[in-house]
Coordinates of C-alpha atoms in Angstrom, one line a residue:
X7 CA 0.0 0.0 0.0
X8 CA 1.1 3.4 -0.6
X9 CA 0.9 6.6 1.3
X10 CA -0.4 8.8 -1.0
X11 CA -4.3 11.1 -0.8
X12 CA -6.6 7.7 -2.4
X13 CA -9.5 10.5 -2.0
X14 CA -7.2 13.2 -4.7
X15 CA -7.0 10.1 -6.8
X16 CA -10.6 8.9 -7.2
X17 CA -11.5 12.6 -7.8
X18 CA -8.8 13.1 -10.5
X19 CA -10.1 9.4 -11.6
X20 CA -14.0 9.9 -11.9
X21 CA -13.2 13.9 -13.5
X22 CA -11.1 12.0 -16.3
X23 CA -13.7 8.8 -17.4
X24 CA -17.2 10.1 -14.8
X25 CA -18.7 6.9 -12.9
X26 CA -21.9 4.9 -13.9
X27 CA -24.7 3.7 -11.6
X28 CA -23.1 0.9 -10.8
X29 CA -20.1 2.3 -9.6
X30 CA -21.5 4.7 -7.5
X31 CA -23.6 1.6 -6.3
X32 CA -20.1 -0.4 -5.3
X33 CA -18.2 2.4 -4.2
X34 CA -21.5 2.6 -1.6
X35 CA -20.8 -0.7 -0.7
X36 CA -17.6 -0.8 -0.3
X37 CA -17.4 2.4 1.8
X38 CA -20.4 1.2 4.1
X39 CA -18.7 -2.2 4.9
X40 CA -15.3 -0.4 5.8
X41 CA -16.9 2.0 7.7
X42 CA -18.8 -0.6 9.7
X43 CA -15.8 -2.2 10.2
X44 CA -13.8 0.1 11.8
X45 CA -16.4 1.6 13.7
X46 CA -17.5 -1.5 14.9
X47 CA -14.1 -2.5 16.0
X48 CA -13.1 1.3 18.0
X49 CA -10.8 1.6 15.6
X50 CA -11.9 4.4 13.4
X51 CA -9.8 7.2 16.3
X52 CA -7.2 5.3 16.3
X53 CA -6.2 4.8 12.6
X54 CA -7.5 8.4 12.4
X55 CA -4.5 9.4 14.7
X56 CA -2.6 7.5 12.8
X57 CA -2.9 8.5 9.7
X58 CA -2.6 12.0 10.4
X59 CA 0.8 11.3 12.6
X60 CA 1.9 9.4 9.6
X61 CA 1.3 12.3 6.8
X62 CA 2.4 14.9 9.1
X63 CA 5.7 13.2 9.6
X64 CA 6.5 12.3 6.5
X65 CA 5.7 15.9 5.5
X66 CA 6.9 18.1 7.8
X67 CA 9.0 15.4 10.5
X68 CA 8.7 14.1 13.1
X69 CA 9.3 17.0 15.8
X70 CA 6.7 19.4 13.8
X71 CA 3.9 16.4 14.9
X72 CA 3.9 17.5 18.6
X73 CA 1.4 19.8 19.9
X74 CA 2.4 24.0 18.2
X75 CA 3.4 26.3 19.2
X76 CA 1.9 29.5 17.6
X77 CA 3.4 32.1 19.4
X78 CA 5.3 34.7 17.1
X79 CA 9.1 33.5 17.4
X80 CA 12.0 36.2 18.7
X81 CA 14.3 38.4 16.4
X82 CA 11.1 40.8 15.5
X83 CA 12.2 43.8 13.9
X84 CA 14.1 46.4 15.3
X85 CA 12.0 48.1 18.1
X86 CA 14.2 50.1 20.0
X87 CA 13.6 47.1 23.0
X88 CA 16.7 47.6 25.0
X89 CA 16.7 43.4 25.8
X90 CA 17.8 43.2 22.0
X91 CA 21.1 44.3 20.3
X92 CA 20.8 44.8 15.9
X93 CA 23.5 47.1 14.9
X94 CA 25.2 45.7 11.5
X95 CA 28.8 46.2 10.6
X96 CA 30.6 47.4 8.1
X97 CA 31.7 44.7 5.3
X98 CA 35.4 44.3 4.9
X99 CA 35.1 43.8 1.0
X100 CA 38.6 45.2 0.0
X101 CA 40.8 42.3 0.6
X102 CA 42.1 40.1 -2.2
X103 CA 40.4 36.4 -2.8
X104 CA 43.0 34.2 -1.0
X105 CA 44.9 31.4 -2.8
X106 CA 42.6 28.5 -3.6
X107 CA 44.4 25.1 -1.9
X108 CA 45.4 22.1 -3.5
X109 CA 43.7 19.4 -1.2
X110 CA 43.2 16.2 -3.6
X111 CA 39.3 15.0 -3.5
X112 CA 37.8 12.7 -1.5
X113 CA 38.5 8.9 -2.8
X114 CA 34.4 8.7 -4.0
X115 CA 34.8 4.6 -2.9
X116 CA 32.8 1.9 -4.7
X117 CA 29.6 1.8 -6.4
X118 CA 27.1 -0.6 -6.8
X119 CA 25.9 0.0 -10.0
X120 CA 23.3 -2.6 -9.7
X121 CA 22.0 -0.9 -6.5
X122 CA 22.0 2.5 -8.2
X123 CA 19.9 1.3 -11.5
X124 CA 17.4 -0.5 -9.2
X125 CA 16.8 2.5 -7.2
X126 CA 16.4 4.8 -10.2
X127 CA 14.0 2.8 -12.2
X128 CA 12.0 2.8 -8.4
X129 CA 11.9 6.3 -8.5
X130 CA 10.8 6.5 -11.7
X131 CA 7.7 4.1 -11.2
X132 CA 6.7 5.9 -8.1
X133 CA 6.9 9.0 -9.8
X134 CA 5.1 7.9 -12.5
X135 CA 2.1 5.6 -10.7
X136 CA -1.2 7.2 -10.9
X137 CA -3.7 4.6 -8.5
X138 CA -7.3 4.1 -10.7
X139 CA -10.2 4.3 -9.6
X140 CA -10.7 1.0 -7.7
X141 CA -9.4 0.0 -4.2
X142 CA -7.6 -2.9 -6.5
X143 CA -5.7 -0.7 -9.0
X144 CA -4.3 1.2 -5.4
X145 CA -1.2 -0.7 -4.8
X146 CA 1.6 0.3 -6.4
X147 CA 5.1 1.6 -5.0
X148 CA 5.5 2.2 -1.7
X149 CA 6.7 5.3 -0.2
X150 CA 8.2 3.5 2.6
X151 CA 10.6 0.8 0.2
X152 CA 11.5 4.4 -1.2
X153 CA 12.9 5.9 1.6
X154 CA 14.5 2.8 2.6
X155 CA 16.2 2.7 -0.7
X156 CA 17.6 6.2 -0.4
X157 CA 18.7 6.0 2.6
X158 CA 20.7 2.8 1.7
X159 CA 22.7 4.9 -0.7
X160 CA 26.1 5.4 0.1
X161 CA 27.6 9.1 -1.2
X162 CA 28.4 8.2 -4.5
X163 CA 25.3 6.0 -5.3
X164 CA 22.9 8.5 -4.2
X165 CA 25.3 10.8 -7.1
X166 CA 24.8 8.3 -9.4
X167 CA 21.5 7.5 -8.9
X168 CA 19.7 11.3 -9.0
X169 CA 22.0 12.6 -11.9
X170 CA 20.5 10.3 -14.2
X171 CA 17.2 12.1 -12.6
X172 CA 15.8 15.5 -15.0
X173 CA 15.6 18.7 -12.8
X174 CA 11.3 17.9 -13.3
X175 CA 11.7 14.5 -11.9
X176 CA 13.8 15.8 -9.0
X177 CA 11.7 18.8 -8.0
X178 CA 8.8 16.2 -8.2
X179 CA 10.9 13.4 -6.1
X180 CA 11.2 16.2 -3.3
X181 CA 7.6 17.7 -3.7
X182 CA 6.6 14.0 -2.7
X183 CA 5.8 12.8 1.3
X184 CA 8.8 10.9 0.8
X185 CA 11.4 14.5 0.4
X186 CA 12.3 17.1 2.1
X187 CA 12.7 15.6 5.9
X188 CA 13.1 12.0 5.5
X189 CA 16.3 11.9 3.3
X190 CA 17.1 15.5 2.4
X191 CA 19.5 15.3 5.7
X192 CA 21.3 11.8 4.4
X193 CA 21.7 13.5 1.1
X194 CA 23.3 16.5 2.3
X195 CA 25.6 14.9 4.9
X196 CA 26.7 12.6 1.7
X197 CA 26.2 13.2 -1.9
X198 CA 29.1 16.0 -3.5
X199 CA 28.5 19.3 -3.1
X200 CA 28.0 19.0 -7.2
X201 CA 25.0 16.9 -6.7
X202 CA 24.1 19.0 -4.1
X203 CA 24.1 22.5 -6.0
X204 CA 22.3 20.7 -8.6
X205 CA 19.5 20.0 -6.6
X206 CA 19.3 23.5 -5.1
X207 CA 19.6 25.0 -8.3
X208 CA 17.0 22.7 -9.6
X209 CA 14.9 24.2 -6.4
X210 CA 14.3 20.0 -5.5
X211 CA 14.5 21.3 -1.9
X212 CA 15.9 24.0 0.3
X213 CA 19.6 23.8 0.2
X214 CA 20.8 27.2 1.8
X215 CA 18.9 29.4 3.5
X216 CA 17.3 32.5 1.9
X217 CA 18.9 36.0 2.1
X218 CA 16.6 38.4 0.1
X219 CA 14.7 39.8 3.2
X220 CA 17.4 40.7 5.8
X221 CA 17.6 44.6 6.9
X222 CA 20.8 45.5 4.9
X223 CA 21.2 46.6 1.3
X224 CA 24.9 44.7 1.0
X225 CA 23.1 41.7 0.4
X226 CA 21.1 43.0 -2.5
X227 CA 23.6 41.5 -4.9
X228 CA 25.0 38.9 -3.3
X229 CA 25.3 35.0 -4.3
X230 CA 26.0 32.1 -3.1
X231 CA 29.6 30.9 -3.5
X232 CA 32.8 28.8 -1.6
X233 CA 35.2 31.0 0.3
X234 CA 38.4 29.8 -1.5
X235 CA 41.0 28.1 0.3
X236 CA 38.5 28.1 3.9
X237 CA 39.0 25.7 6.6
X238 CA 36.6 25.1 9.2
X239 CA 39.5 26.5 12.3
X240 CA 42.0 28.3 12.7
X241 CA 46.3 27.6 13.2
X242 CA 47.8 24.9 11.0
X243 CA 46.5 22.0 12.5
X244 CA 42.7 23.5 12.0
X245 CA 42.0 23.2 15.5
X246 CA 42.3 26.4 17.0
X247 CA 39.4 28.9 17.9
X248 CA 39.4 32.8 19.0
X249 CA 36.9 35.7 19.9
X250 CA 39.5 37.4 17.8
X251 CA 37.6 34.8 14.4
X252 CA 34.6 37.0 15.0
X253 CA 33.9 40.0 12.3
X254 CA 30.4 40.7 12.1
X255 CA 29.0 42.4 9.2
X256 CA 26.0 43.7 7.4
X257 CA 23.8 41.0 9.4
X258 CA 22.0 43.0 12.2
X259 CA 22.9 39.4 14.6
X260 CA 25.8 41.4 17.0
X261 CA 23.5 39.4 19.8
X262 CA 24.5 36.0 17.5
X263 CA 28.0 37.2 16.9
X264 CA 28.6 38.1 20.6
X265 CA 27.5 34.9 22.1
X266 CA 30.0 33.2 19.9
X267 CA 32.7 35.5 20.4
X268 CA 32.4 34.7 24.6
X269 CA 32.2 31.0 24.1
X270 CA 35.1 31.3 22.1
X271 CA 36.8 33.4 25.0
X272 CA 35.8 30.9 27.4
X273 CA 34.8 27.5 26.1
X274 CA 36.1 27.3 22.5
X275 CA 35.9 23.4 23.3
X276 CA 31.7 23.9 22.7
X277 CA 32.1 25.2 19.5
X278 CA 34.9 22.2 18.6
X279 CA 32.1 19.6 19.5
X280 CA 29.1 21.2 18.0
X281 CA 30.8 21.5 14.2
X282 CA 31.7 18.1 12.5
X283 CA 33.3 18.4 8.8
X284 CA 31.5 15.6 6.9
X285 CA 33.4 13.6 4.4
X286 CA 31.3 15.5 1.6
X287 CA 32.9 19.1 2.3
X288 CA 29.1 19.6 4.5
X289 CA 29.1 20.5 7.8
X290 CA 26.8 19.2 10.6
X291 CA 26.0 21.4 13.6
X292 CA 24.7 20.0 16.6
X293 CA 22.8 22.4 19.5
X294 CA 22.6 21.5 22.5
X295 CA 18.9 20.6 22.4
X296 CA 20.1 17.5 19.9
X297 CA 18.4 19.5 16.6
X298 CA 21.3 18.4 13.8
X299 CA 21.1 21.2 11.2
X300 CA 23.7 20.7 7.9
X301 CA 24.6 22.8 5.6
X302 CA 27.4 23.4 2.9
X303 CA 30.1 25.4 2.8
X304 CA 28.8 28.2 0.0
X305 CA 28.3 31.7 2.1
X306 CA 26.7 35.1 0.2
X307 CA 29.2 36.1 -1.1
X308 CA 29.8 39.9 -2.3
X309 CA 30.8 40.5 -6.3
X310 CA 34.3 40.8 -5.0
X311 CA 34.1 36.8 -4.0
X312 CA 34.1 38.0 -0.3
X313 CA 31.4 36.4 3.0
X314 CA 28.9 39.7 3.0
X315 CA 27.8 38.0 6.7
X316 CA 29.8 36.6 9.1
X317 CA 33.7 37.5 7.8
X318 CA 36.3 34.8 7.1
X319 CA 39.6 36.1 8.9
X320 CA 42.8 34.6 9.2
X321 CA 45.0 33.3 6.2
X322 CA 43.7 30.5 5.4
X323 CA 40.1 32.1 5.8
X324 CA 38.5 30.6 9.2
X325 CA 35.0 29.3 8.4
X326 CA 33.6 28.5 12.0
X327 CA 31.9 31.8 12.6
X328 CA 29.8 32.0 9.1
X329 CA 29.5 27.9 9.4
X330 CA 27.5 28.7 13.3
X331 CA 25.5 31.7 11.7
X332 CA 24.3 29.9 8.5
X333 CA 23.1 27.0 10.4
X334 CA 21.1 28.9 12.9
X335 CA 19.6 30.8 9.9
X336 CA 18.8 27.4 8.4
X337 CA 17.3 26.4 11.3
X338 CA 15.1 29.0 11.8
X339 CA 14.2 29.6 8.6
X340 CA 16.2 32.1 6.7
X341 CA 19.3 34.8 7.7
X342 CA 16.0 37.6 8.1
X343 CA 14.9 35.5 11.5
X344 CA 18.3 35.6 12.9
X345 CA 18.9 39.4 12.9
X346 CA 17.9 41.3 16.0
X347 CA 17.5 39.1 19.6
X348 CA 19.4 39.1 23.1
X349 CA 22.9 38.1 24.3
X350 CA 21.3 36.1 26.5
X351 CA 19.0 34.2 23.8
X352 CA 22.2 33.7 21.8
X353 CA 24.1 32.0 24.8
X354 CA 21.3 30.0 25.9
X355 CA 20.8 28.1 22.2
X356 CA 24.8 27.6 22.5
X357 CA 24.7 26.1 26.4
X358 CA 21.2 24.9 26.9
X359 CA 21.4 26.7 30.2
X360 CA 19.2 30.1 31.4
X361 CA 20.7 33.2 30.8
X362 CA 20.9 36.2 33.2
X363 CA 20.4 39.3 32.2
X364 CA 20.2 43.4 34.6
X365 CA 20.6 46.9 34.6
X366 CA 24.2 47.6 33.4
X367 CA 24.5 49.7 37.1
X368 CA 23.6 46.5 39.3
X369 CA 26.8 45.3 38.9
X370 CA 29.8 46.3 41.2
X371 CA 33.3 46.1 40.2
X372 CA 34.2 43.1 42.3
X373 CA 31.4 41.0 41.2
X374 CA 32.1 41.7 37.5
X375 CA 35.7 41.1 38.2
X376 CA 34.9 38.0 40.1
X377 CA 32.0 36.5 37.1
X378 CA 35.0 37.2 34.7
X379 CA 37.6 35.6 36.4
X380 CA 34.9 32.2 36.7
X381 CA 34.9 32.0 32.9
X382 CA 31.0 33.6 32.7
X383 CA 29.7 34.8 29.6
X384 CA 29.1 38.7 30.0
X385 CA 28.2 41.3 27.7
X386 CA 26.8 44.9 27.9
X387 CA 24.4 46.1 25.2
X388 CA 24.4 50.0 24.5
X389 CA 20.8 52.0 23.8
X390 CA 19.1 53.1 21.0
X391 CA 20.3 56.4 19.0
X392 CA 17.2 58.3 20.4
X393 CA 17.8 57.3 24.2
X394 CA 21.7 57.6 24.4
X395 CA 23.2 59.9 26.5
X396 CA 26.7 61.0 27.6
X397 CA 30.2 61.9 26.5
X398 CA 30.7 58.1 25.0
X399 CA 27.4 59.2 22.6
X400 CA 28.0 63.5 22.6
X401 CA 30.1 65.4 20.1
X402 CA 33.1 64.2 19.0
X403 CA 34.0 61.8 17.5
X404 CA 31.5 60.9 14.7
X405 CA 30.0 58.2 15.0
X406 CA 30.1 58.0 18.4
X407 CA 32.8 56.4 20.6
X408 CA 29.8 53.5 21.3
X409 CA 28.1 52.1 18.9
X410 CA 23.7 52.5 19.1
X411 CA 22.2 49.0 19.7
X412 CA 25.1 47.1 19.9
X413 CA 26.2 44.1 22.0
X414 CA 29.8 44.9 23.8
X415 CA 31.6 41.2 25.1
X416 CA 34.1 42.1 28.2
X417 CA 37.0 40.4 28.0
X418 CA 38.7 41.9 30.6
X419 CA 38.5 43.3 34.0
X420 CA 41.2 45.5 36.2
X421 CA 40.0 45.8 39.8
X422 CA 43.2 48.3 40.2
X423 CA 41.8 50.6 37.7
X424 CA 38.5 50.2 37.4
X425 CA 38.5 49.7 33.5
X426 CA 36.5 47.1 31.3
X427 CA 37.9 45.7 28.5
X428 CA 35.0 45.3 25.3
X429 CA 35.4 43.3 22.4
X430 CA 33.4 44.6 19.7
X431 CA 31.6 41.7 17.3
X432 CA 32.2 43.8 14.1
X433 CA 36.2 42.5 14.9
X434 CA 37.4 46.3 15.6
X435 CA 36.6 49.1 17.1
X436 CA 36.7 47.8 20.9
X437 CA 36.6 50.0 23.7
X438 CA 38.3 50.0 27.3
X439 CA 35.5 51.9 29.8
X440 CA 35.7 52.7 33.3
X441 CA 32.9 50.8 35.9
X442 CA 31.7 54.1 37.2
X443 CA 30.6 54.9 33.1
X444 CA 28.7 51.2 32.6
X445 CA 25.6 52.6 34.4
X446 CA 25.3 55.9 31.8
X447 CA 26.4 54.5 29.0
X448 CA 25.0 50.8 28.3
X449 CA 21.2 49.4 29.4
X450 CA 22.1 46.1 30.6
X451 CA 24.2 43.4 30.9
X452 CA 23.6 40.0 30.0
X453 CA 25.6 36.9 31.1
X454 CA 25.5 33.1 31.0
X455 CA 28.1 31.0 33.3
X456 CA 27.7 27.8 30.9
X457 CA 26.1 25.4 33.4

């Protein structure tokens, strides 16, 4: 039996030839003596429930099956909320492309051709079975054995097996219960990124996330591209990771960049285990709360070839930060739902643990020093253009000396002197304030002590 709407195809079945009498007559029948077979069995609840679980999964997944929540998600547009941080920073796009490397490709391993024909000519017949008009002519390929199939595809079979696939017959594959969450997550952690682009190209199903809404003009005429030469970390073993990666840019996500930039300060170990590099050139972030999210390593890119987003510093360019930020915007559904939230949002989706957040003058000196020196997560977040006040925010210079609406991480505290050290997410223009200003010149501050 297949899972596919039997009601879409007796309608699409009697519009083509009508129905006689008679038919009407059996279909009568046959309905009544179902019907009185269920009901008469307390059944008709159950496989109602089960029907509906099954569709809905194979749709949408399993998770999206639980009871919804309808409430209007965070990141709403800039409101001037003090609790939120959405300033955007300026987009390094003078540097030159750096040198592609050399790195041989991955050894694509055996294929069994056999395997890869079968499942082809499967997908065909279940792409191309249209179930008549009686219960009998029903049963035809199975959704299930389809799935199964797919998912018993190693890297280079599942290659094989969709490129001999027209884009139609792939955007139709994906349209089908059988698409976008049961095997779109295999396929991306293992076929090439070739077959990959293919298939977003081919709009089969959402490969990266969309772009064209966020706040900033930058992005107007940006595509999607590989940063050459990138490697997930930093050093020359890969393996090494620094607040001093972050460079935020015309994303309004400082609250996104910050909360990386203090886990990196503190617990770069996190980040380590949440990225894994998949054979395929993919990448596979986990969050705390187990959600998997994988996505490829193509970033917007700017005409000059450069990451319009998150920036790639370092030499070889460091991928980590633009790797975190494009799988929370797949995650929630574009790089427009990740711009404006809290510091303390951010560090709660990267620990799993409840924030803190209170007014910037609540703090004394030896308890900021003293949450420092335990490795907490802290960062300040300035006010809005129209409510700043203050030398840090009057006169000279211009732009101000703080930047409106902006997450600040501290990364330093002198008991001696009284000064903070800020590290600001845009990877420059960091400031050293005294204590005695934090109460004037920021709203609040927001920290996490990682559980």
């Amino acid at each position: 039996m297949i899972i596919r709407s039997r009601a879409a195809a007796l309608a699409r079945a009697r519009r083509e030839r009508g129905a006689s009498a008679l038919e009407y007559a059996a279909v009568i029948v046959i309905a009544g003596a179902l019907l009185a077979l269920i009901v008469g069995t307390g059944a008709f609840q159950t496989i109602g429930d089960s029907v509906q679980r099954a569709v809905c999964g194979l749709f949408q997944g399993p998770d999206a099956c639980a009871e919804q929540d309808t409430a209007a998600p965070d990141g709403a547009p800039v409101s001037g909320d003090p609790d939120e941080g959405a300033n955007e920073g300026p987009v390094d796009d003078d540097r030159p492309l750096p040198d592609p490397t050399t790195r041989p490709p991955d050894d694509p391993g055996p294929v069994d051709q056999g395997q890869v024909d079968d499942t082809r000519r499967f997908i065909r017949e279940y792409l191309d079975f249209e179930p008549g008009f009686w219960p009998w002519e029903w049963d035809g390929p199975d959704s299930l054995e389809l799935y199964q199939r797919l998912m018993n595809l190693t890297g280079p079979e599942l290659d094989a097996a969709l490129a001999g696939l027209s884009e139609d017959e792939l955007r139709e594959l994906f349209a089908s219960p059988v698409g976008i969450n049961l095997v779109a997550e295999h396929i991306r952690r293992n076929a090439s990124l070739d077959t990959l682009r293919r298939l977003g190209a081919a709009n089969a199903f959402p490969l990266d996330p969309r772009f064209d809404n966020v706040g900033s003009d930058t992005a107007d005429t940006a595509r999607y591209g590989e940063v050459p030469g990138g490697q997930l970390f930093g050093g020359p073993n890969n393996d090494q990771i620094s607040i001093e990666d972050i460079n935020q840019q015309a994303l309004s996500d400082c609250w996104w960049m910050a909360s990386l930039g203090a886990t990196a300060q503190h617990e770069p170990g996190r980040i380590r285990d949440m990225i894994v590099e998949n054979p395929n050139g993919t990448f596979t972030v986990t969050f705390p709360d187990g959600e998997a999210v994988t996505v490829t390593p193509d970033l917007p890119l700017s005409e000059n070839g450069n990451p319009v987003f998150a920036g790639t510093r370092g030499n070889p360019p460091v991928l980590w930060p633009a790797i975190m930020e494009k799988a929370l915007a797949q995650r929630d559904g574009g790089y427009e739902q990740v711009e404006v939230d809290s510091f303390t949002r951010g560090m709660e989706i990267l620990t799993g643990n409840e924030s803190d957040s209170r007014d910037s003058g609540d703090v004394s000196l030896s308890e900021l020093a003293e949450m420092h020196r335990n490795g907490d997560a802290i960062a300040f977040n300035t006010p809005s253009m129209d409510d700043a006040e203050g030398p840090r925010y009057d006169g000279q210079p211009d732009p101000p000396d703080l930047n409106n609406f902006h997450f600040y991480v501290v990364t330093g505290v002198n008991e001696q002197t009284g000064e903070v050290t800020l590290y600001n997410p845009w990877g420059r223009n960091h400031r050293t304030v005294n204590h005695s200003e934090l109460d004037e010149a920021f709203v609040q501050m927001q920290s996490n002590n990682f559980g």
